[in-house]
mmCIF file of C-alpha atoms and ligand atoms in Angstrom:
data_model
loop_
_atom_site.group_PDB
_atom_site.id
_atom_site.type_symbol
_atom_site.label_atom_id
_atom_site.label_comp_id
_atom_site.label_asym_id
_atom_site.label_seq_id
_atom_site.Cartn_x
_atom_site.Cartn_y
_atom_site.Cartn_z
ATOM 1 C CA UNK A 1 176.176 40.629 129.572
ATOM 2 C CA UNK A 2 172.952 43.336 131.105
ATOM 3 C CA UNK A 3 172.210 42.895 134.250
ATOM 4 C CA UNK A 4 169.092 40.742 135.024
ATOM 5 C CA UNK A 5 166.838 41.589 137.508
ATOM 6 C CA UNK A 6 164.016 38.938 136.950
ATOM 7 C CA UNK A 7 163.806 35.992 134.810
ATOM 8 C CA UNK A 8 160.260 34.833 134.938
ATOM 9 C CA UNK A 9 158.296 31.610 132.930
ATOM 10 C CA UNK A 10 155.341 31.659 131.205
ATOM 11 C CA UNK A 11 154.525 28.000 131.661
ATOM 12 C CA UNK A 12 152.125 27.007 128.663
ATOM 13 C CA UNK A 13 153.820 23.123 128.764
ATOM 14 C CA UNK A 14 155.157 22.438 125.444
ATOM 15 C CA UNK A 15 154.821 26.509 124.498
ATOM 16 C CA UNK A 16 156.132 27.828 127.645
ATOM 17 C CA UNK A 17 158.321 31.203 127.302
ATOM 18 C CA UNK A 18 161.023 32.969 130.020
ATOM 19 C CA UNK A 19 160.691 36.674 130.260
ATOM 20 C CA UNK A 20 163.795 38.034 130.912
ATOM 21 C CA UNK A 21 164.031 41.711 132.285
ATOM 22 C CA UNK A 22 166.955 44.188 132.721
ATOM 23 C CA UNK A 23 168.802 47.493 132.240
ATOM 24 C CA UNK A 24 170.919 47.519 128.972
ATOM 25 C CA UNK A 25 170.197 43.870 128.581
ATOM 26 C CA UNK A 26 169.381 44.085 124.972
ATOM 27 C CA UNK A 27 173.165 43.076 124.258
ATOM 28 C CA UNK A 28 172.409 39.588 125.898
ATOM 29 C CA UNK A 29 169.656 38.767 122.742
ATOM 30 C CA UNK A 30 172.035 36.805 120.411
ATOM 31 C CA UNK A 31 173.612 34.650 123.827
ATOM 32 C CA UNK A 32 169.770 33.630 124.898
ATOM 33 C CA UNK A 33 168.424 33.455 121.041
ATOM 34 C CA UNK A 34 171.638 30.541 121.013
ATOM 35 C CA UNK A 35 170.387 28.874 123.652
ATOM 36 C CA UNK A 36 167.348 28.339 121.984
ATOM 37 C CA UNK A 37 167.193 25.802 119.149
ATOM 38 C CA UNK A 38 166.721 28.381 116.253
ATOM 39 C CA UNK A 39 168.064 27.831 113.011
ATOM 40 C CA UNK A 40 171.209 30.494 111.884
ATOM 41 C CA UNK A 41 168.756 33.279 110.042
ATOM 42 C CA UNK A 42 166.841 35.877 111.879
ATOM 43 C CA UNK A 43 164.703 38.584 110.375
ATOM 44 C CA UNK A 44 164.587 41.569 112.839
ATOM 45 C CA UNK A 45 161.403 43.910 112.513
ATOM 46 C CA UNK A 46 160.877 47.031 113.660
ATOM 47 C CA UNK A 47 160.677 51.207 112.315
ATOM 48 C CA UNK A 48 162.637 53.338 111.441
ATOM 49 C CA UNK A 49 162.364 55.626 114.787
ATOM 50 C CA UNK A 50 163.110 52.556 116.494
ATOM 51 C CA UNK A 51 165.628 50.926 114.093
ATOM 52 C CA UNK A 52 167.771 53.964 114.655
ATOM 53 C CA UNK A 53 168.152 53.542 118.536
ATOM 54 C CA UNK A 54 168.150 50.076 118.968
ATOM 55 C CA UNK A 55 168.412 47.981 115.834
ATOM 56 C CA UNK A 56 172.484 48.078 115.726
ATOM 57 C CA UNK A 57 172.813 46.838 119.586
ATOM 58 C CA UNK A 58 170.703 43.741 118.704
ATOM 59 C CA UNK A 59 171.960 43.125 115.362
ATOM 60 C CA UNK A 60 175.731 43.134 116.632
ATOM 61 C CA UNK A 61 174.731 41.095 119.596
ATOM 62 C CA UNK A 62 172.507 38.462 117.093
ATOM 63 C CA UNK A 63 175.649 38.669 114.765
ATOM 64 C CA UNK A 64 178.325 38.061 117.276
ATOM 65 C CA UNK A 65 176.614 34.811 118.198
ATOM 66 C CA UNK A 66 177.074 33.737 114.535
ATOM 67 C CA UNK A 67 173.103 34.731 113.447
ATOM 68 C CA UNK A 68 172.820 35.989 109.862
ATOM 69 C CA UNK A 69 170.279 38.863 110.522
ATOM 70 C CA UNK A 70 168.503 40.837 107.995
ATOM 71 C CA UNK A 71 167.005 44.317 109.062
ATOM 72 C CA UNK A 72 163.223 44.347 107.931
ATOM 73 C CA UNK A 73 161.739 48.337 108.874
ATOM 74 C CA UNK A 74 157.760 49.592 109.095
ATOM 75 C CA UNK A 75 156.662 52.422 108.790
ATOM 76 C CA UNK A 76 155.810 53.527 112.988
ATOM 77 C CA UNK A 77 152.216 53.918 113.268
ATOM 78 C CA UNK A 78 148.795 51.958 114.058
ATOM 79 C CA UNK A 79 147.797 52.696 110.451
ATOM 80 C CA UNK A 80 150.215 50.550 109.436
ATOM 81 C CA UNK A 81 148.984 47.505 111.083
ATOM 82 C CA UNK A 82 147.623 45.896 108.410
ATOM 83 C CA UNK A 83 147.687 43.602 105.447
ATOM 84 C CA UNK A 84 149.490 45.951 103.403
ATOM 85 C CA UNK A 85 152.236 45.732 105.628
ATOM 86 C CA UNK A 86 152.433 42.428 106.312
ATOM 87 C CA UNK A 87 152.574 41.566 102.941
ATOM 88 C CA UNK A 88 155.458 44.325 102.806
ATOM 89 C CA UNK A 89 157.147 41.545 105.595
ATOM 90 C CA UNK A 90 156.549 38.227 103.801
ATOM 91 C CA UNK A 91 158.094 39.668 100.901
ATOM 92 C CA UNK A 92 161.319 40.568 103.321
ATOM 93 C CA UNK A 93 161.689 37.191 104.621
ATOM 94 C CA UNK A 94 161.221 35.463 101.371
ATOM 95 C CA UNK A 95 163.738 37.879 99.665
ATOM 96 C CA UNK A 96 166.328 36.745 102.520
ATOM 97 C CA UNK A 97 165.687 33.146 101.734
ATOM 98 C CA UNK A 98 164.038 32.533 105.671
ATOM 99 C CA UNK A 99 163.136 28.732 105.918
ATOM 100 C CA UNK A 100 161.149 27.114 108.907
ATOM 101 C CA UNK A 101 163.732 26.973 111.111
ATOM 102 C CA UNK A 102 164.628 30.667 110.665
ATOM 103 C CA UNK A 103 163.252 33.230 113.467
ATOM 104 C CA UNK A 104 161.754 36.439 113.736
ATOM 105 C CA UNK A 105 162.843 39.555 116.273
ATOM 106 C CA UNK A 106 160.289 41.808 116.883
ATOM 107 C CA UNK A 107 162.027 44.734 118.207
ATOM 108 C CA UNK A 108 159.508 48.079 119.009
ATOM 109 C CA UNK A 109 156.179 48.972 120.666
ATOM 110 C CA UNK A 110 153.192 46.877 120.186
ATOM 111 C CA UNK A 111 152.302 47.945 116.479
ATOM 112 C CA UNK A 112 155.500 45.790 115.987
ATOM 113 C CA UNK A 113 155.098 42.966 117.937
ATOM 114 C CA UNK A 114 151.594 42.062 117.019
ATOM 115 C CA UNK A 115 152.231 42.641 113.421
ATOM 116 C CA UNK A 116 155.003 40.565 113.451
ATOM 117 C CA UNK A 117 153.641 37.602 115.589
ATOM 118 C CA UNK A 118 151.188 37.461 112.969
ATOM 119 C CA UNK A 119 153.553 37.243 110.588
ATOM 120 C CA UNK A 120 155.777 34.672 112.185
ATOM 121 C CA UNK A 121 152.367 32.968 113.133
ATOM 122 C CA UNK A 122 151.995 32.329 109.800
ATOM 123 C CA UNK A 123 155.130 32.267 107.071
ATOM 124 C CA UNK A 124 155.592 28.944 106.319
ATOM 125 C CA UNK A 125 153.050 27.623 108.684
ATOM 126 C CA UNK A 126 154.676 29.480 111.531
ATOM 127 C CA UNK A 127 158.101 30.191 112.432
ATOM 128 C CA UNK A 128 159.867 31.060 115.869
ATOM 129 C CA UNK A 129 160.005 34.654 117.345
ATOM 130 C CA UNK A 130 161.073 36.852 120.235
ATOM 131 C CA UNK A 131 159.481 39.292 121.321
ATOM 132 C CA UNK A 132 161.531 42.605 122.475
ATOM 133 C CA UNK A 133 159.080 45.393 123.175
ATOM 134 C CA UNK A 134 160.468 48.754 123.726
ATOM 135 C CA UNK A 135 157.665 50.751 124.705
ATOM 136 C CA UNK A 136 155.969 50.540 127.851
ATOM 137 C CA UNK A 137 152.716 49.131 126.412
ATOM 138 C CA UNK A 138 154.631 46.528 125.267
ATOM 139 C CA UNK A 139 156.813 45.301 128.102
ATOM 140 C CA UNK A 140 153.830 44.956 130.510
ATOM 141 C CA UNK A 141 150.786 44.054 128.501
ATOM 142 C CA UNK A 142 151.383 43.319 124.292
ATOM 143 C CA UNK A 143 154.569 41.045 124.364
ATOM 144 C CA UNK A 144 153.608 38.381 126.595
ATOM 145 C CA UNK A 145 150.393 36.133 125.927
ATOM 146 C CA UNK A 146 150.594 35.458 122.598
ATOM 147 C CA UNK A 147 147.817 37.136 121.166
ATOM 148 C CA UNK A 148 149.227 38.836 117.640
ATOM 149 C CA UNK A 149 147.268 40.503 114.811
ATOM 150 C CA UNK A 150 146.171 43.163 112.681
ATOM 151 C CA UNK A 151 143.900 45.843 112.159
ATOM 152 C CA UNK A 152 140.970 45.259 109.138
ATOM 153 C CA UNK A 153 139.369 48.457 108.081
ATOM 154 C CA UNK A 154 136.331 47.831 109.216
ATOM 155 C CA UNK A 155 137.581 47.115 112.708
ATOM 156 C CA UNK A 156 140.787 46.455 115.142
ATOM 157 C CA UNK A 157 142.547 43.518 115.498
ATOM 158 C CA UNK A 158 139.937 41.817 113.419
ATOM 159 C CA UNK A 159 142.475 39.398 111.924
ATOM 160 C CA UNK A 160 144.994 37.473 114.265
ATOM 161 C CA UNK A 161 146.050 34.073 115.860
ATOM 162 C CA UNK A 162 147.671 33.124 119.192
ATOM 163 C CA UNK A 163 150.648 32.193 119.223
ATOM 164 C CA UNK A 164 153.263 32.309 121.774
ATOM 165 C CA UNK A 165 156.885 34.051 121.583
ATOM 166 C CA UNK A 166 159.560 31.654 122.188
ATOM 167 C CA UNK A 167 161.221 34.327 124.482
ATOM 168 C CA UNK A 168 160.458 37.784 125.642
ATOM 169 C CA UNK A 169 163.621 40.006 125.959
ATOM 170 C CA UNK A 170 162.611 43.158 127.909
ATOM 171 C CA UNK A 171 165.334 45.895 127.825
ATOM 172 C CA UNK A 172 163.644 48.932 130.349
ATOM 173 C CA UNK A 173 166.595 50.827 129.697
ATOM 174 C CA UNK A 174 165.132 51.545 126.311
ATOM 175 C CA UNK A 175 162.301 53.337 127.811
ATOM 176 C CA UNK A 176 164.799 56.321 128.499
ATOM 177 C CA UNK A 177 163.741 57.164 124.680
ATOM 178 C CA UNK A 178 160.461 56.810 125.072
ATOM 179 C CA UNK A 179 157.723 60.147 124.722
ATOM 180 C CA UNK A 180 156.362 60.552 127.986
ATOM 181 C CA UNK A 181 153.513 61.043 127.235
ATOM 182 C CA UNK A 182 153.864 57.549 125.684
ATOM 183 C CA UNK A 183 155.371 56.430 128.976
ATOM 184 C CA UNK A 184 152.028 57.652 131.319
ATOM 185 C CA UNK A 185 150.144 55.504 129.029
ATOM 186 C CA UNK A 186 151.819 52.151 129.610
ATOM 187 C CA UNK A 187 150.846 53.090 132.863
ATOM 188 C CA UNK A 188 147.333 52.657 133.148
ATOM 189 C CA UNK A 189 147.799 49.039 131.871
ATOM 190 C CA UNK A 190 149.753 48.129 134.612
ATOM 191 C CA UNK A 191 147.959 50.143 137.102
ATOM 192 C CA UNK A 192 145.161 47.633 135.141
ATOM 193 C CA UNK A 193 146.601 44.505 137.071
ATOM 194 C CA UNK A 194 147.320 46.257 140.409
ATOM 195 C CA UNK A 195 142.959 46.716 140.226
ATOM 196 C CA UNK A 196 141.962 43.261 138.981
ATOM 197 C CA UNK A 197 144.421 41.320 141.005
ATOM 198 C CA UNK A 198 147.105 42.400 143.510
ATOM 199 C CA UNK A 199 145.694 44.604 146.244
ATOM 200 C CA UNK A 200 149.270 44.906 147.565
ATOM 201 C CA UNK A 201 150.528 45.648 143.826
ATOM 202 C CA UNK A 202 148.375 48.572 143.333
ATOM 203 C CA UNK A 203 149.564 49.601 147.304
ATOM 204 C CA UNK A 204 153.121 49.182 145.318
ATOM 205 C CA UNK A 205 152.213 51.897 143.114
ATOM 206 C CA UNK A 206 150.575 54.176 144.933
ATOM 207 C CA UNK A 207 153.386 54.470 147.489
ATOM 208 C CA UNK A 208 156.171 55.119 144.547
ATOM 209 C CA UNK A 209 153.731 57.183 142.190
ATOM 210 C CA UNK A 210 155.965 60.109 141.991
ATOM 211 C CA UNK A 211 159.119 57.706 141.210
ATOM 212 C CA UNK A 212 157.638 55.557 138.243
ATOM 213 C CA UNK A 213 155.937 59.262 137.337
ATOM 214 C CA UNK A 214 159.890 59.892 137.152
ATOM 215 C CA UNK A 215 161.008 56.714 135.887
ATOM 216 C CA UNK A 216 163.061 55.553 139.018
ATOM 217 C CA UNK A 217 164.693 52.665 137.666
ATOM 218 C CA UNK A 218 164.499 49.981 140.500
ATOM 219 C CA UNK A 219 160.722 51.164 140.764
ATOM 220 C CA UNK A 220 160.252 50.817 136.734
ATOM 221 C CA UNK A 221 161.783 47.544 136.922
ATOM 222 C CA UNK A 222 159.312 46.204 139.846
ATOM 223 C CA UNK A 223 156.260 47.238 137.721
ATOM 224 C CA UNK A 224 156.788 46.131 135.001
ATOM 225 C CA UNK A 225 158.169 43.025 136.286
ATOM 226 C CA UNK A 226 155.255 42.397 138.823
ATOM 227 C CA UNK A 227 152.936 43.252 135.944
ATOM 228 C CA UNK A 228 154.543 40.733 133.638
ATOM 229 C CA UNK A 229 154.272 38.104 136.253
ATOM 230 C CA UNK A 230 150.476 39.137 137.040
ATOM 231 C CA UNK A 231 149.664 38.562 133.176
ATOM 232 C CA UNK A 232 151.954 35.439 132.718
ATOM 233 C CA UNK A 233 149.256 34.056 135.354
ATOM 234 C CA UNK A 234 146.454 34.899 134.069
ATOM 235 C CA UNK A 235 147.581 33.536 130.888
ATOM 236 C CA UNK A 236 148.317 30.390 131.859
ATOM 237 C CA UNK A 237 144.744 29.189 133.231
ATOM 238 C CA UNK A 238 143.164 31.239 130.222
ATOM 239 C CA UNK A 239 145.251 30.737 126.934
ATOM 240 C CA UNK A 240 142.161 31.171 124.333
ATOM 241 C CA UNK A 241 140.253 33.854 126.370
ATOM 242 C CA UNK A 242 137.942 31.444 126.598
ATOM 243 C CA UNK A 243 137.222 33.002 130.483
ATOM 244 C CA UNK A 244 139.351 34.696 133.017
ATOM 245 C CA UNK A 245 141.740 36.130 130.882
ATOM 246 C CA UNK A 246 138.909 38.410 129.803
ATOM 247 C CA UNK A 247 139.397 40.363 133.531
ATOM 248 C CA UNK A 248 142.453 41.720 131.839
ATOM 249 C CA UNK A 249 140.060 43.637 129.641
ATOM 250 C CA UNK A 250 138.815 45.631 132.607
ATOM 251 C CA UNK A 251 138.376 49.131 131.479
ATOM 252 C CA UNK A 252 138.388 48.307 127.917
ATOM 253 C CA UNK A 253 134.491 48.178 127.186
ATOM 254 C CA UNK A 254 134.624 52.300 127.280
ATOM 255 C CA UNK A 255 138.405 52.583 126.418
ATOM 256 C CA UNK A 256 137.416 51.328 122.646
ATOM 257 C CA UNK A 257 133.918 53.252 122.860
ATOM 258 C CA UNK A 258 136.220 55.817 123.397
ATOM 259 C CA UNK A 259 138.801 55.186 121.206
ATOM 260 C CA UNK A 260 136.580 54.657 118.537
ATOM 261 C CA UNK A 261 133.824 58.318 119.259
ATOM 262 C CA UNK A 262 137.586 60.229 118.185
ATOM 263 C CA UNK A 263 138.450 57.971 115.443
ATOM 264 C CA UNK A 264 141.897 57.328 117.210
ATOM 265 C CA UNK A 265 143.181 60.338 117.283
ATOM 266 C CA UNK A 266 142.811 62.395 120.434
ATOM 267 C CA UNK A 267 144.058 59.356 122.957
ATOM 268 C CA UNK A 268 146.550 56.724 123.363
ATOM 269 C CA UNK A 269 145.363 53.579 124.006
ATOM 270 C CA UNK A 270 146.192 53.613 127.991
ATOM 271 C CA UNK A 271 144.777 57.103 128.288
ATOM 272 C CA UNK A 272 141.610 55.558 126.919
ATOM 273 C CA UNK A 273 141.821 52.805 129.564
ATOM 274 C CA UNK A 274 142.434 54.987 132.489
ATOM 275 C CA UNK A 275 138.795 56.852 131.309
ATOM 276 C CA UNK A 276 137.219 53.643 130.822
ATOM 277 C CA UNK A 277 138.830 52.273 134.204
ATOM 278 C CA UNK A 278 137.001 55.426 135.742
ATOM 279 C CA UNK A 279 133.567 54.245 134.559
ATOM 280 C CA UNK A 280 134.042 50.457 135.226
ATOM 281 C CA UNK A 281 134.600 51.957 138.922
ATOM 282 C CA UNK A 282 131.842 53.733 139.411
ATOM 283 C CA UNK A 283 129.622 50.882 137.653
ATOM 284 C CA UNK A 284 131.647 48.688 140.504
ATOM 285 C CA UNK A 285 130.355 51.403 143.202
ATOM 286 C CA UNK A 286 127.107 51.162 142.058
ATOM 287 C CA UNK A 287 126.481 47.615 142.208
ATOM 288 C CA UNK A 288 128.071 47.550 145.600
ATOM 289 C CA UNK A 289 130.961 45.707 144.761
ATOM 290 C CA UNK A 290 133.240 48.173 145.774
ATOM 291 C CA UNK A 291 133.280 51.607 148.170
ATOM 292 C CA UNK A 292 133.444 55.391 147.471
ATOM 293 C CA UNK A 293 136.999 55.182 148.602
ATOM 294 C CA UNK A 294 138.266 52.489 146.297
ATOM 295 C CA UNK A 295 137.360 54.351 143.720
ATOM 296 C CA UNK A 296 138.935 57.015 144.636
ATOM 297 C CA UNK A 297 142.207 56.016 145.015
ATOM 298 C CA UNK A 298 142.055 54.450 141.420
ATOM 299 C CA UNK A 299 141.427 57.948 140.130
ATOM 300 C CA UNK A 300 143.834 59.665 142.237
ATOM 301 C CA UNK A 301 146.527 57.261 140.901
ATOM 302 C CA UNK A 302 145.492 57.623 137.671
ATOM 303 C CA UNK A 303 145.791 61.639 138.079
ATOM 304 C CA UNK A 304 149.018 60.746 139.619
ATOM 305 C CA UNK A 305 150.135 59.700 136.068
ATOM 306 C CA UNK A 306 148.462 62.866 134.609
ATOM 307 C CA UNK A 307 145.901 60.549 132.834
ATOM 308 C CA UNK A 308 142.571 61.642 131.512
ATOM 309 C CA UNK A 309 139.421 60.806 133.651
ATOM 310 C CA UNK A 310 136.707 62.031 132.512
ATOM 311 C CA UNK A 311 134.404 60.315 129.714
ATOM 312 C CA UNK A 312 134.414 62.734 126.588
ATOM 313 C CA UNK A 313 131.274 64.611 126.445
ATOM 314 C CA UNK A 314 129.609 62.762 123.477
ATOM 315 C CA UNK A 315 125.467 62.144 123.617
ATOM 316 C CA UNK A 316 124.317 58.554 125.301
ATOM 317 C CA UNK A 317 123.279 57.225 122.077
ATOM 318 C CA UNK A 318 126.777 57.930 120.461
ATOM 319 C CA UNK A 319 128.328 55.793 123.096
ATOM 320 C CA UNK A 320 125.321 53.265 123.055
ATOM 321 C CA UNK A 321 125.767 52.713 119.202
ATOM 322 C CA UNK A 322 129.512 52.257 119.307
ATOM 323 C CA UNK A 323 129.298 49.695 122.715
ATOM 324 C CA UNK A 324 127.027 47.690 120.710
ATOM 325 C CA UNK A 325 129.146 47.334 117.851
ATOM 326 C CA UNK A 326 131.864 46.211 119.975
ATOM 327 C CA UNK A 327 133.575 42.804 119.098
ATOM 328 C CA UNK A 328 133.283 41.083 122.398
ATOM 329 C CA UNK A 329 128.849 41.588 122.542
ATOM 330 C CA UNK A 330 126.742 39.071 121.827
ATOM 331 C CA UNK A 331 123.359 38.822 122.103
ATOM 332 C CA UNK A 332 122.516 41.756 122.541
ATOM 333 C CA UNK A 333 124.532 41.913 126.033
ATOM 334 C CA UNK A 334 128.024 42.139 127.391
ATOM 335 C CA UNK A 335 130.431 40.574 129.732
ATOM 336 C CA UNK A 336 131.838 43.533 131.720
ATOM 337 C CA UNK A 337 134.383 43.396 134.422
ATOM 338 C CA UNK A 338 134.091 44.921 137.563
ATOM 339 C CA UNK A 339 136.139 45.677 140.513
ATOM 340 C CA UNK A 340 135.379 44.020 143.994
ATOM 341 C CA UNK A 341 137.248 46.585 146.119
ATOM 342 C CA UNK A 342 140.583 46.642 145.012
ATOM 343 C CA UNK A 343 143.067 43.700 143.948
ATOM 344 C CA UNK A 344 139.944 41.532 143.153
ATOM 345 C CA UNK A 345 137.228 41.184 140.117
ATOM 346 C CA UNK A 346 133.963 40.086 138.722
ATOM 347 C CA UNK A 347 132.851 39.240 135.258
ATOM 348 C CA UNK A 348 129.445 39.608 134.417
ATOM 349 C CA UNK A 349 127.265 39.561 131.955
ATOM 350 C CA UNK A 350 124.813 43.308 131.337
ATOM 351 C CA UNK A 351 122.013 42.935 129.370
ATOM 352 C CA UNK A 352 120.555 46.297 130.515
ATOM 353 C CA UNK A 353 122.870 49.194 128.245
ATOM 354 C CA UNK A 354 120.689 51.370 130.561
ATOM 355 C CA UNK A 355 122.844 50.598 133.221
ATOM 356 C CA UNK A 356 126.181 51.210 132.167
ATOM 357 C CA UNK A 357 125.208 53.888 130.245
ATOM 358 C CA UNK A 358 122.805 55.756 132.650
ATOM 359 C CA UNK A 359 124.855 58.966 134.505
ATOM 360 C CA UNK A 360 127.019 59.317 131.079
HETATM 361 N N1 NAD B 401 148.628 41.583 121.686
HETATM 362 C C1 NAD B 401 148.160 41.969 122.746
HETATM 363 O O1 NAD B 401 147.830 41.146 123.853
HETATM 364 C C2 NAD B 401 148.307 43.560 122.901
HETATM 365 C C3 NAD B 401 147.783 44.216 124.130
HETATM 366 C C4 NAD B 401 147.645 45.198 124.035
HETATM 367 C C5 NAD B 401 147.678 46.310 122.864
HETATM 368 N N2 NAD B 401 148.273 45.570 121.662
HETATM 369 C C6 NAD B 401 148.722 46.311 120.733
HETATM 370 O O2 NAD B 401 149.174 47.260 120.844
HETATM 371 C C7 NAD B 401 149.526 48.214 119.939
HETATM 372 C C8 NAD B 401 149.978 49.803 120.713
HETATM 373 O O3 NAD B 401 151.533 49.367 121.779
HETATM 374 P P1 NAD B 401 152.421 50.707 121.988
HETATM 375 O O4 NAD B 401 151.318 51.554 122.943
HETATM 376 O O5 NAD B 401 153.266 50.073 122.256
HETATM 377 O O6 NAD B 401 152.292 51.629 119.928
HETATM 378 P P2 NAD B 401 153.593 51.925 119.129
HETATM 379 O O7 NAD B 401 153.828 50.325 118.301
HETATM 380 O O8 NAD B 401 152.658 52.603 118.090
HETATM 381 O O9 NAD B 401 154.617 52.468 119.918
HETATM 382 C C9 NAD B 401 153.927 53.994 120.300
HETATM 383 C C10 NAD B 401 154.879 54.828 119.651
HETATM 384 O O10 NAD B 401 156.670 54.734 120.665
HETATM 385 C C11 NAD B 401 157.232 54.689 119.956
HETATM 386 N N3 NAD B 401 158.479 54.050 120.258
HETATM 387 C C12 NAD B 401 158.616 52.676 121.253
HETATM 388 N N4 NAD B 401 159.208 52.171 121.545
HETATM 389 C C13 NAD B 401 159.755 53.492 121.625
HETATM 390 C C14 NAD B 401 161.199 53.546 122.455
HETATM 391 N N5 NAD B 401 162.140 52.696 123.305
HETATM 392 N N6 NAD B 401 161.954 55.005 122.208
HETATM 393 C C15 NAD B 401 161.299 55.357 121.575
HETATM 394 N N7 NAD B 401 160.172 55.588 120.964
HETATM 395 C C16 NAD B 401 159.359 54.576 121.423
HETATM 396 C C17 NAD B 401 156.640 54.019 118.883
HETATM 397 O O11 NAD B 401 157.628 53.705 117.524
HETATM 398 C C18 NAD B 401 155.492 54.658 118.609
HETATM 399 O O12 NAD B 401 155.402 55.650 117.425
HETATM 400 C C19 NAD B 401 148.233 48.465 119.473
HETATM 401 O O13 NAD B 401 148.233 48.101 118.426
HETATM 402 C C20 NAD B 401 147.494 47.227 120.125
HETATM 403 O O14 NAD B 401 146.382 47.475 119.697
HETATM 404 C C21 NAD B 401 148.247 44.368 121.697
HETATM 405 ZN ZN1 ZN B 402 144.897 47.353 126.755
#
């Protein structure tokens, strides 16, 4: 058995599930699935890169516990998180004869997790699924909370469901093969949790910045486990994002604008979030919700993680146009997340675009 250093529960009544976190615990996958009321057949959905690294370990654990496993590979990359790939998945599930008791294992980053979750939520009107996230972003964000989906050519994540996994298994050893740039990008979402809901966690990240950059095992585990705990508690309070869950969009208004203006080609998601969090921090300061010192601490930490902090140079009008097209804009205004100092935040409606875009 791998070493479980943390076991968390996402408490959602009948949809509750556990998050197991450790090093080398991918080998526990079969046993953990066996403890749930799944049928005999499983489909492991992954991409060729992850498949070569981790599918054999995942599948042998499942087979040794008596499951019949079919591997389904989808191409690597955000541009494949679409209906064509989804159809390929459905076809593979039908070919393999998966029934309503069968389950899906999403083995990979957020792209694999999102599309596999969506497939699980719709195939035969819903079959169980398990998240085995292998990127830092997926481990601390996308695998927990039940948002699934695909992109449409008219916009990102426009098609999706809320559908909780039955289990999340995080083997932090998988991060050893994750490219450093992807890893650092995941740290941005971790910093976000500290800023919006946990000052002590932000201090922990600040005090351990070198260890985090160098992927020190114990520190990384603590950061992942705390992030999952914080995400779980936000989701427990607002599963369908009727209100408070929106705090997790901190930094994302500008991040989405940056991603869109650069055609999703220049920045990784976490890098764009880093830039967006700096804008949010500056606007919070302008509102009087935080101090120059708070903003400086946020910027310093992001810089330590080698994350970009400056807004790319596009005309204010271009920012205005893409932000107004944001799917979160209602009646010409947007709910913006401001930080109150570090460790607390507030969601406020902003109708005055010149406030948001005033100092670009
Ligand atoms: N559902 C949610 O709540 C939620 C939240 C945030 C983001 N997302 C979605 O997540 C996606 C981004 O996720 P991501 O950043 O993981 O991107 P990704 O899935 O594209 O993974 C990034 C890259 O790293 C590779 N990779 C992953 N794990 C690896 C490993 N252990 N070793 C080597 N390479 C590895 C992948 O193959 C890919 O090339 C986006 O589609 C975004 O919309 C969803
Ligand atoms: Zn994000």
